[in-house]
XYZ file of C-alpha atoms in Angstrom:
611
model
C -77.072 -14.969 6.592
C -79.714 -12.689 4.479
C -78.807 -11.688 1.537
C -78.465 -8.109 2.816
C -75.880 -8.807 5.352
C -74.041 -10.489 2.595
C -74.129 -7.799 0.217
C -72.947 -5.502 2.931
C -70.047 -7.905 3.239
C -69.165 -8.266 -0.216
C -69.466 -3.996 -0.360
C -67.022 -3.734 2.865
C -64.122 -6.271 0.904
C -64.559 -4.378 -2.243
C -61.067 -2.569 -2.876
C -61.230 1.186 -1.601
C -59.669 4.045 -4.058
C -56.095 4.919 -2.454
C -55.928 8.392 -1.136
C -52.622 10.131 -1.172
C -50.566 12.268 1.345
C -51.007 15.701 1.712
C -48.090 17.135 2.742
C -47.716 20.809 4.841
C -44.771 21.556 3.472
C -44.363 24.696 6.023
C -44.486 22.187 8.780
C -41.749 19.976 6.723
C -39.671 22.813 6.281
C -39.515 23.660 9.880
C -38.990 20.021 10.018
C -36.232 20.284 8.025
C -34.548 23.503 9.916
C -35.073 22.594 13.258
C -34.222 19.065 13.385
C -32.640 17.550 10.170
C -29.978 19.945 9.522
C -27.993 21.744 12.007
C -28.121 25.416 10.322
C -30.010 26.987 7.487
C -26.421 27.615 6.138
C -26.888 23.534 4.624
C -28.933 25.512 1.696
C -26.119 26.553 -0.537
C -24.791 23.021 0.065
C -27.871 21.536 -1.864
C -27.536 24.053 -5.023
C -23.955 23.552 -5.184
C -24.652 19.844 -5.016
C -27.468 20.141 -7.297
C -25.884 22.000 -9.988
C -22.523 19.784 -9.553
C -24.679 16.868 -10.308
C -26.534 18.230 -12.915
C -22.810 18.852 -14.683
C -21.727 15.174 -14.059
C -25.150 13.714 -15.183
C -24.317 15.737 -18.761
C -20.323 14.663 -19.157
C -21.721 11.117 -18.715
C -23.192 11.868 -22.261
C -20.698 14.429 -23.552
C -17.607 14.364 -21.628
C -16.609 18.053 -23.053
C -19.883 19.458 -22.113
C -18.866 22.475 -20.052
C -18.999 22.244 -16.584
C -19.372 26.095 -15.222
C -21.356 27.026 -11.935
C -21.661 30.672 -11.323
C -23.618 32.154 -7.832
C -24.655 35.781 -7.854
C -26.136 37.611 -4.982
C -28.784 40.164 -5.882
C -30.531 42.120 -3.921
C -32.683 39.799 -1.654
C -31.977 37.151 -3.543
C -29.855 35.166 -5.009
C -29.568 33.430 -8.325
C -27.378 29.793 -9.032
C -26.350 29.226 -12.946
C -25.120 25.749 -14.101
C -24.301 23.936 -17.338
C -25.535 20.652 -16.064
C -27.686 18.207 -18.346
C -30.949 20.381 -17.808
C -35.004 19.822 -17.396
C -37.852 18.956 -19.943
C -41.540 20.031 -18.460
C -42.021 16.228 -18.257
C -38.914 16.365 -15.408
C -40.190 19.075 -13.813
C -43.753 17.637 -12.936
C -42.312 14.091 -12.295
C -39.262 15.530 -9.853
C -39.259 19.214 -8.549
C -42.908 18.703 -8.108
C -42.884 15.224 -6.003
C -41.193 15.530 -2.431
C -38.362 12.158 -1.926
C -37.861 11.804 -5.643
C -34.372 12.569 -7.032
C -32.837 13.013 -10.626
C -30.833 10.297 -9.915
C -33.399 7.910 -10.047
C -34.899 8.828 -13.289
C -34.170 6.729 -16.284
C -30.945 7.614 -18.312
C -29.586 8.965 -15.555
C -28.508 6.145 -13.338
C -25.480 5.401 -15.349
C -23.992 8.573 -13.939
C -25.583 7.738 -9.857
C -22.015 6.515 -8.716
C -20.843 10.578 -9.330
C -23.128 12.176 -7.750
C -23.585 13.866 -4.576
C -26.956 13.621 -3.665
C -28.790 10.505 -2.726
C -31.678 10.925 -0.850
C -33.728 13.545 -3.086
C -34.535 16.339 -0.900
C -32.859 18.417 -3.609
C -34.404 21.935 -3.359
C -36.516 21.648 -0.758
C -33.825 22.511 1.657
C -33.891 26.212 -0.007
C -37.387 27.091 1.530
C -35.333 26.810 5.193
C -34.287 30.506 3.595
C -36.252 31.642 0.573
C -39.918 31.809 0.356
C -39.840 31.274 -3.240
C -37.970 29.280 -4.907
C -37.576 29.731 -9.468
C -36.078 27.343 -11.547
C -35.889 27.803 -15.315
C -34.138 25.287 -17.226
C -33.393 23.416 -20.354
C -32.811 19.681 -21.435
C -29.078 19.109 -22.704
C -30.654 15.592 -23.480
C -33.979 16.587 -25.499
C -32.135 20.360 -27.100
C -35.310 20.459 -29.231
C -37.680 21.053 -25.668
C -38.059 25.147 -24.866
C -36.972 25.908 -21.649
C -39.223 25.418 -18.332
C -39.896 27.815 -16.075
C -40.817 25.868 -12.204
C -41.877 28.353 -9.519
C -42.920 26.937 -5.886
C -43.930 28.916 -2.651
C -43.352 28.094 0.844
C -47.004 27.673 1.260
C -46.723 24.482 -0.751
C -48.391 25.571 -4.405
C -45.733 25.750 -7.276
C -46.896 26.984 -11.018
C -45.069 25.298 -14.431
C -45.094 26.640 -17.819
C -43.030 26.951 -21.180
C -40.527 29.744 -22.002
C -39.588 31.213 -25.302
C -36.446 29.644 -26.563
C -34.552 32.855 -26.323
C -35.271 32.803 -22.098
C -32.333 30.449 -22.208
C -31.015 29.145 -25.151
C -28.196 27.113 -23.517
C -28.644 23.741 -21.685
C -28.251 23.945 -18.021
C -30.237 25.080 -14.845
C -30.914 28.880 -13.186
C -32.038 28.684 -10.010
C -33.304 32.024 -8.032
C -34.050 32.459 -4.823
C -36.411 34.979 -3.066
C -35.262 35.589 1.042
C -38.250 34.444 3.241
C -38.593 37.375 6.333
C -35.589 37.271 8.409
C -33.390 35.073 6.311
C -32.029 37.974 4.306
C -28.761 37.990 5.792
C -28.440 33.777 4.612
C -28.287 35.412 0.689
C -26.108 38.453 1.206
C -22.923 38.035 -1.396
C -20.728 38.123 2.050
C -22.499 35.032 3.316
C -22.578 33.064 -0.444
C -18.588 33.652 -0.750
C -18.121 32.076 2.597
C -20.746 29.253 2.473
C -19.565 28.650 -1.217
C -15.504 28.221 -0.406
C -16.124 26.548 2.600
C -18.666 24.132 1.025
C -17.067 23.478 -2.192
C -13.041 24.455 -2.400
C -12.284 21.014 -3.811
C -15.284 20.345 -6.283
C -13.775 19.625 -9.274
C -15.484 21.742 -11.577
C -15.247 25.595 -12.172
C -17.205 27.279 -9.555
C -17.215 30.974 -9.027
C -19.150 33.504 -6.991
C -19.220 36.541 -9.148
C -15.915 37.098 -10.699
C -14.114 35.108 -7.751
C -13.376 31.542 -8.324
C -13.629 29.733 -5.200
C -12.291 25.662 -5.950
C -8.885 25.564 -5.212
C -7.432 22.368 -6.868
C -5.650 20.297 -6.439
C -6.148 19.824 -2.523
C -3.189 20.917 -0.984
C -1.806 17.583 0.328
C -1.915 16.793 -3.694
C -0.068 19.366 -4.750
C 3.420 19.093 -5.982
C 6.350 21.490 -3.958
C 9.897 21.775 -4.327
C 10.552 20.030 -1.165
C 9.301 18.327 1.509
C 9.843 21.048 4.660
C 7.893 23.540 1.713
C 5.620 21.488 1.692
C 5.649 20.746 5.574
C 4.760 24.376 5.782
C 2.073 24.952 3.362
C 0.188 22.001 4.864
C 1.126 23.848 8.402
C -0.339 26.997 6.621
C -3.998 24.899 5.475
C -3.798 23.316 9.019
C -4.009 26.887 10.530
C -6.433 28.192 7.878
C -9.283 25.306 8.807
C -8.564 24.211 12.424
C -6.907 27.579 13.498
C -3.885 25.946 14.908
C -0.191 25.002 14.132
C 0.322 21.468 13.808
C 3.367 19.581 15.430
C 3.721 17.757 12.285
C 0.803 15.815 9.484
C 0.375 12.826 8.463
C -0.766 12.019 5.012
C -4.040 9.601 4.712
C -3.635 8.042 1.507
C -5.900 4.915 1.251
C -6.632 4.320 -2.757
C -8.944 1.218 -1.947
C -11.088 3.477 -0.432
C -10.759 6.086 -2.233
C -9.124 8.618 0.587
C -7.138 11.282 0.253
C -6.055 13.724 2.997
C -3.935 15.052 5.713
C -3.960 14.330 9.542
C -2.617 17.566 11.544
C -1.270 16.596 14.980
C -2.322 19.161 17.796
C 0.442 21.282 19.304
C -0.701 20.675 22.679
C -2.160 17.872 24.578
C -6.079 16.892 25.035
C -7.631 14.614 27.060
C -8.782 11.305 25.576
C -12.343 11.823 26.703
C -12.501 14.895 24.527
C -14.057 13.820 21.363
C -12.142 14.373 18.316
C -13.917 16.166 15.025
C -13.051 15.654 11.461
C -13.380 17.540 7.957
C -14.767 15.204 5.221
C -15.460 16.318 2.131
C -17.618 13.665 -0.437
C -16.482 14.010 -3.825
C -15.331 17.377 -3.127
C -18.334 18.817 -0.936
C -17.789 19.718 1.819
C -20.296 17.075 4.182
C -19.068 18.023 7.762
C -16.548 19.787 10.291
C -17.738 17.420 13.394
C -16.858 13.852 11.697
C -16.261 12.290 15.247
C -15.973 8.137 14.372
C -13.324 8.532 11.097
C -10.519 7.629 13.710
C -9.634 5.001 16.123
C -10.330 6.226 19.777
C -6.901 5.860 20.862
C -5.947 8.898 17.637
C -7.331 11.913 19.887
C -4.026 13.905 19.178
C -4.977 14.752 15.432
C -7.498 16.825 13.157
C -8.506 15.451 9.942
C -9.548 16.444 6.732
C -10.107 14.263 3.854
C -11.901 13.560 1.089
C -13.617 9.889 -0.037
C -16.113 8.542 -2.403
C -16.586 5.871 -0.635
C -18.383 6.336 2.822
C -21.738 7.037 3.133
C -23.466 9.761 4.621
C -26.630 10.102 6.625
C -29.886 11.450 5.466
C -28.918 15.050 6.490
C -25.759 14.666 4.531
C -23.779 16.335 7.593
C -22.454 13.332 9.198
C -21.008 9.636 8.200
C -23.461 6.491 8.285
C -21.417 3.961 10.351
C -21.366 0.986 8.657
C -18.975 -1.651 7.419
C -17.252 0.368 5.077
C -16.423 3.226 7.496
C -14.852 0.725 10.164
C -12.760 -0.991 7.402
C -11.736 2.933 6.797
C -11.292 4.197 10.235
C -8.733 1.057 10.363
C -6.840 2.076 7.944
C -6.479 5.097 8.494
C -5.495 3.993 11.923
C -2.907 2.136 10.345
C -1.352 5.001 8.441
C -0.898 6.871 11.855
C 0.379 3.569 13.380
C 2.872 3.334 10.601
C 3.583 7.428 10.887
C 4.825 6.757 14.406
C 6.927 3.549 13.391
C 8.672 5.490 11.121
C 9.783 8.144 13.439
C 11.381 6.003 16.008
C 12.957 4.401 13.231
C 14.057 7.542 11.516
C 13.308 10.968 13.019
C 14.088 10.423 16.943
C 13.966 13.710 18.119
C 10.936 14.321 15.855
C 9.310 11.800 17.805
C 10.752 12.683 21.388
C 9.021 15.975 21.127
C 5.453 14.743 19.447
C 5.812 12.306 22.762
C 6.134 15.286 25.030
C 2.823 16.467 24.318
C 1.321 13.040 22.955
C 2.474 10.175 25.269
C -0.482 9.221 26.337
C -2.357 8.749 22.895
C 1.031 6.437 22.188
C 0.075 4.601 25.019
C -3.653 3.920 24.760
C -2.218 2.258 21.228
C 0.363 0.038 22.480
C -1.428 -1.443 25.071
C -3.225 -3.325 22.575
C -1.063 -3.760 20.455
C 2.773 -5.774 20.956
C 4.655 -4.553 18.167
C 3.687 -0.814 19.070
C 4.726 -1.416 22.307
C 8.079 -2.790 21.115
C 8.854 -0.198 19.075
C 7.981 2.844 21.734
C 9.449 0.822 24.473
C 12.668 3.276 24.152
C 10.394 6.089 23.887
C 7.506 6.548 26.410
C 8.165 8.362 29.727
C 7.271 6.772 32.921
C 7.728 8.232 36.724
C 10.123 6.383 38.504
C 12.096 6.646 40.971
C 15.299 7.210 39.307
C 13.370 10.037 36.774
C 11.214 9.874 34.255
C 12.571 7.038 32.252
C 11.455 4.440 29.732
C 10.702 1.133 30.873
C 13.686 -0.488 28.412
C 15.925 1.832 30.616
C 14.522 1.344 34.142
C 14.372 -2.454 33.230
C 17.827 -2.160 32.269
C 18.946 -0.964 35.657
C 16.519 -3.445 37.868
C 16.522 -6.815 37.770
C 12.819 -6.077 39.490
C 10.145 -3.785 37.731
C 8.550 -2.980 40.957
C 5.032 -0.443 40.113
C 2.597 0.946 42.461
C -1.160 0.878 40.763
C -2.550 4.666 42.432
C -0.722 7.402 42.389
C -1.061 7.832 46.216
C 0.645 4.595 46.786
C 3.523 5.738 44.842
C 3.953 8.675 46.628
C 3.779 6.602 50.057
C 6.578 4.568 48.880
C 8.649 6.522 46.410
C 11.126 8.235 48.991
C 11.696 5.265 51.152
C 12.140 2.786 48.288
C 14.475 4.840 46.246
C 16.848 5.260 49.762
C 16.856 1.977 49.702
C 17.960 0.904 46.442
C 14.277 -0.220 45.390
C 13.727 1.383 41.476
C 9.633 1.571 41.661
C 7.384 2.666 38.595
C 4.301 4.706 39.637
C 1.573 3.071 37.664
C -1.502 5.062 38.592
C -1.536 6.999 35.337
C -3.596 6.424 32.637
C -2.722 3.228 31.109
C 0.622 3.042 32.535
C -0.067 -0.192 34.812
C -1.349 -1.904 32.352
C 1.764 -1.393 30.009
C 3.835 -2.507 32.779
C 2.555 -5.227 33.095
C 2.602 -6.077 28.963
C 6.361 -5.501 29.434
C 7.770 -9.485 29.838
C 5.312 -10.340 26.683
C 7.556 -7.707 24.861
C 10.697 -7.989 26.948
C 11.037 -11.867 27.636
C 12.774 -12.143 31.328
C 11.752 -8.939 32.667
C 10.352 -9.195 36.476
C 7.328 -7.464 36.770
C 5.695 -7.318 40.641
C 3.223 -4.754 41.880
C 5.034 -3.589 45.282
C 2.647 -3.950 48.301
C 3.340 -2.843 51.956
C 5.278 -6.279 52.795
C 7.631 -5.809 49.804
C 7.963 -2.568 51.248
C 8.754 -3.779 54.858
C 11.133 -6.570 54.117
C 13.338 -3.686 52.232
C 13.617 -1.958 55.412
C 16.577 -2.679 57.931
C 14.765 -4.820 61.485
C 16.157 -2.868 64.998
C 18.188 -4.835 67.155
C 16.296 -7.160 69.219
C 17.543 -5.948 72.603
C 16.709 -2.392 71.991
C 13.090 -3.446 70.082
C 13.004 -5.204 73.526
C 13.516 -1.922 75.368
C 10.685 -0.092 73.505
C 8.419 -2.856 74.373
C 5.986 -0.748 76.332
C 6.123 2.766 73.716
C 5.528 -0.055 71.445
C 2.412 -1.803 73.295
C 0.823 1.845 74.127
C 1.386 2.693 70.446
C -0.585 -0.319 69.185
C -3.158 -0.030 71.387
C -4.169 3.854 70.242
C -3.796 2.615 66.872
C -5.343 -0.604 66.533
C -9.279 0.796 66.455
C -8.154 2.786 63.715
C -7.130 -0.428 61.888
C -3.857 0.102 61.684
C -0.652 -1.902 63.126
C 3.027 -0.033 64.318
C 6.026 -1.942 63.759
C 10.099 -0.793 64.501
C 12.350 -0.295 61.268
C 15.510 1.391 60.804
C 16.049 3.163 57.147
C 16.330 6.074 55.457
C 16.183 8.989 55.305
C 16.506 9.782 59.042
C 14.376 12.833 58.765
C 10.856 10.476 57.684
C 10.134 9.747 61.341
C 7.003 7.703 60.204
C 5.700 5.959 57.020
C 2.353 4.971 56.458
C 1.926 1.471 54.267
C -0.988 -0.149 53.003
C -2.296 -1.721 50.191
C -5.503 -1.856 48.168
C -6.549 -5.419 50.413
C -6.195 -3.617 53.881
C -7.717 -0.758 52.309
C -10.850 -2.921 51.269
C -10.586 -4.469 54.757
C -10.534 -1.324 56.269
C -13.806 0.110 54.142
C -15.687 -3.567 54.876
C -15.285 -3.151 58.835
C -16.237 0.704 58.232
C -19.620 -0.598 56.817
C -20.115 -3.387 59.020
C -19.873 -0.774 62.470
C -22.221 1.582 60.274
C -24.542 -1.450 59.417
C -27.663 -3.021 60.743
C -27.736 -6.377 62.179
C -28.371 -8.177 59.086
C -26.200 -6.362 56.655
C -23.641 -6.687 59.513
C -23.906 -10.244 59.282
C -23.332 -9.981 55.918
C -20.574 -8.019 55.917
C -19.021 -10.202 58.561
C -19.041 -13.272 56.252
C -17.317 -11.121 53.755
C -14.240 -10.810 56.072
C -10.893 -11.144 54.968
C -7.503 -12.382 56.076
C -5.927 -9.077 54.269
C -2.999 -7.688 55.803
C -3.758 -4.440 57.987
C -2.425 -1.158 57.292
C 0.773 -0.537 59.096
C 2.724 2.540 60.648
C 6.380 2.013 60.274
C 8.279 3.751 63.002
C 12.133 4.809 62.002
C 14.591 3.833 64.570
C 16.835 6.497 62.802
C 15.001 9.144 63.291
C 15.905 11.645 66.738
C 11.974 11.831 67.352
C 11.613 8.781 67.617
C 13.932 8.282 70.116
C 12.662 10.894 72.025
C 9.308 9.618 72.089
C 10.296 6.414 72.551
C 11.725 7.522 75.884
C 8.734 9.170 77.402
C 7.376 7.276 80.159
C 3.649 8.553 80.343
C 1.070 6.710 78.086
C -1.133 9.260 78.136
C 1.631 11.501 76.111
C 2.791 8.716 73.801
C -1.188 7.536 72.670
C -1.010 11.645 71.750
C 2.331 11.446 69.931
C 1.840 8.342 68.350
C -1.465 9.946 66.568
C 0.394 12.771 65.535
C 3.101 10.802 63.636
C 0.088 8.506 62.234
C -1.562 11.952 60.914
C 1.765 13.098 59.878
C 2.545 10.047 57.872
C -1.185 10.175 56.278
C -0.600 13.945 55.142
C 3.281 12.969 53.595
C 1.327 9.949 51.471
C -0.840 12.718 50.411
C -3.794 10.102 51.356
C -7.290 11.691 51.638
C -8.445 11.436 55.274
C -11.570 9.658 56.382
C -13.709 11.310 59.104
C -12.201 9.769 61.592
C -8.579 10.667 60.396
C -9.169 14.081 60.535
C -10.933 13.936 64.091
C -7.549 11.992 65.160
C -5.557 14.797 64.070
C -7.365 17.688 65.198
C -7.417 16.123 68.845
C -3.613 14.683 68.414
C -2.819 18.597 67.770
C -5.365 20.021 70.748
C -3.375 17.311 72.830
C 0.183 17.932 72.197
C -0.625 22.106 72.742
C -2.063 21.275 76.017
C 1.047 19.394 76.764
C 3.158 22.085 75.757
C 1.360 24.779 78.168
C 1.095 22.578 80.788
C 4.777 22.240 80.854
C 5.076 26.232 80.647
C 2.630 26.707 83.424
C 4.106 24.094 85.482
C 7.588 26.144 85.214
């Protein structure tokens, strides 16, 4: 190697200056607006939480410092007054002038972090979402002897600093003013502020006022004492109305000091499906940080609105949702707890409290106790199931059948439900959400119960056989009856029951209906996937059309003596039975009945013609 190529070398590992990051802070803003935070309304958020930090940074020093912030719209603008701890012009170049950094980093002030609101630094920035200029002027509580500092920053990114006579402000604290930015006018009106500022900041726990109007309201409701408990059942009912806009059933009080949670759960008046996600008010010391809080709660607590407030959990970068971490699942526990123990103490207590919470709310009750015994146990008295004695609890239909028969669909309760309760079979219909498997949880909380799913033999076996000697004289109804019915997959057998006016039932069960679907697909199928679904094939029990001996039509038809007209009869009362089970109808089911019903009206003008 020459010794210019090894110069060059040695020049190209030589350490290089570092260059620093220019930042378009229009193209951060919009940034900012458009995909960090959900509205530009988050702006007043950041000077409330600016100048309530500023206050708490000060009382770390002198705990009697005053802690006043006042918000007054002007016209086009709008100007923020604290009495926080204040800026030197050293602060000012080393914070409001560096994007990321934050007070609460700076040195003297970390003794004060765990107060705070703010943890990520954005700070002001957030304003230029609405103001194209933003002016601070400000002065240390820490260094009295600095004159104020005036900061002034433009949307464009450039920002001016200089010194300000000591009569400018000759108080400690923070004045922030804000200049609207085209269009964003309307963000700064005094109409606007007043909302923005009670929603925002009802609970902070300093004196906050937007012009004359003082907008925290302390303590928080659920902490406030009342002369008794239904008052204060309906002030809560009153706050419940005023944030979520309804009535509440009843609330439940979320009090979890290791966490440092206090609040109310509202329970909705009427009922909501368990898919619909549930959202939550949490404030953070006070602040408001979001309306849509959707993981504070156990999934199975969809029946209440929350709104709390915690120094504990963490919030994202945004500051408008809740970080999900450790902490917040040992919370949402809790908290699940305290609803958990809400119920326990009304079927202990308050019975027909909890019967009518339970009209509207079973099924949130149930997605609980089917994970968990001794909520099961104690609701066992409580939660509604269909049966066919009523709607009942399963502690009273257990007590009345030494069997807890259940159907697993809906449609197979229906099949079975009038049959089985004529004769003297009590069947639960288990298609509902959760309801099967709380059925089946019952012997684990009921030792000696007799749980069995009832299938279409069950069924059968209930029902009354015909004499042999008349089955004997139905032999060939019977025969031309099976033979209509069997490429449909589908048997007929001869019972007596009741009532006499069901001349048919239809019974199957979720193995002949798999059957059924597998020989479906292997008529459909080529030769290979037909040999595949052959191997697949199962010894299930086919579906079955139960025939009542009882019934007059029966009879009837059982008399005729042409084939022709029992094949049509017989699909009529198969169509028939389908339609009573409510069942829905394959293609083939509904061609069966549509030429069972073409057939039986050519039948019936025949015979009028042939008079």
């Amino acid at each position: 190697m020459d010794s210019q190529t090894s110069q060059s070398a040695q020049a190209s590992q030589s350490p290089q200056p570092p260059h620093t990051f220019q930042v378009d802070l229009r193209g951060l803003v919009d940034l900012l607006s458009h995909h960090l935070y959900s509205s530009p309304r988050v702006y007043l958020r950041e000077l409330l939480q600016n100048a309530v930090d500023a206050i708490t940074a000060r009382r770390a020093a002198e705990p009697d410092a005053p802690a006043l912030v006042r918000l007054h719209a002007t016209d086009g603008g709008l100007r923020v007054e604290d009495s926080g701890v204040g800026l030197t012009e050293s602060d000012v170049h080393d914070l409001l002038a560096t994007i990321g950094r934050s007070s609460k980093r700076s040195e003297g002030l970390q003794e004060a972090r765990a107060g705070f609101l703010g943890q990520f630094g954005i700070g002001l920035l957030a304003c230029f979402v609405v103001a194209e200029r933003i002016r601070v002027v400000s002065r240390s509580a820490r260094t009295p002897e600095a004159p104020p500092v005036e900061w002034t920053a433009r949307d464009d990114g450039s920002y001016t600093v200089r010194t300000l006579p000591g009569t400018e402000r000759p108080e400690p604290g923070t004045t922030v003013y804000l200049t609207a930015r085209a269009g964003a006018a309307e963000w700064l009106s005094a109409e606007r502020v007043l909302t923005l500022a009670r929603d925002f900041g009802s609970l902070l726990p300093y004196d906050v006022r937007v012009g004359e109007e003082r907008i925290t309201d302390l303590p928080a409701p659920w902490d406030r004492p009342y002369q008794s408990p239904a008052t204060r059942r309906v002030a809560l009912a009153r706050h419940c109305h005023e944030l979520f806009a309804f009535t509440p059933l009843d609330s439940i009080d979320l009090d979890v000091p290791v966490a440092g949670i206090r609040g109310v759960a509202y329970v909705l008046p009427s009922a909501v499906s368990p898919a619909q996600r549930a959202t939550h008010r949490v404030h953070l010391k006070g602040m408001l940080l979001t309306e849509r809080a959707e993981q504070l709660l156990p999934d199975w607590a969809f029946f209440v609105r929350c709104v709390l407030d915690t120094d504990s959990l963490r919030p994202t970068a945004s500051r408008e949702s809740l970080y999900e971490d450790e902490t917040l699942a040992a919370v949402r526990d809790a908290l699940g707890e305290r609803i958990r123990s809400w119920l326990t103490g009304l079927a202990a207590g308050d019975p027909e409290r909890l019967a009518a919470f339970l009209a509207v709310h079973h099924l949130g009750v149930k997605s609980l106790a089917r994970h968990d015994g001794d909520m099961l146990r104690t609701m066992l008295p409580w939660l509604p199931f269909e049966t066919t004695d009523g709607r009942l609890s399963l502690e009273e239909f257990a007590q009345r059948h030494p069997v807890v028969h259940f159907t697993r669909t809906v449609e197979e309760y229906r099949q079975v439900a009038p049959i089985a309760s004529a004769q003297g079979v009590g069947v639960v219909n288990g298609g509902y959400t959760y309801d099967s498997e709380l059925i089946e949880a019952l012997p684990q909380v009921r030792p000696g119960t007799v749980v069995a799913e009832l299938d279409a033999d069950t069924v059968t076996a209930h029902l009354d056989a015909v004499d042999p000697a008349e089955e004997l004289a139905l032999s060939g109804f019977l025969a031309a009856a099976r033979a209509k019915l069997d490429p449909l997959g589908c048997d007929v057998v001869l019972r007596a029951f009741h009532p006499l006016s069901v001349p048919a039932l239809h019974l199957d069960d979720r193995s002949a209906r798999h059957e059924q679907a597998r020989a479906e697909a292997e008529e459909r199928a080529d030769d290979l996937w037909a040999g595949i679904l052959g191997s697949l094939r199962g010894s299930a029990p086919r579906a079955r059309l139960v025939l009542n001996h009882l019934n007059p039509l029966i009879r009837r038809i059982g008399s005729l003596g042409d084939p022709e007209l029992i094949g049509t009869a017989t699909e009529s009362l198969y169509g028939q039975a389908l339609l009573m089970a409510q069942r829905p109808l394959r293609p083939a089911d509904s061609a069966l009945l549509n030429r069972a019903f073409i057939g039986l009206l050519e039948w019936a003008t025949h015979g009028e013609n042939g008079r």
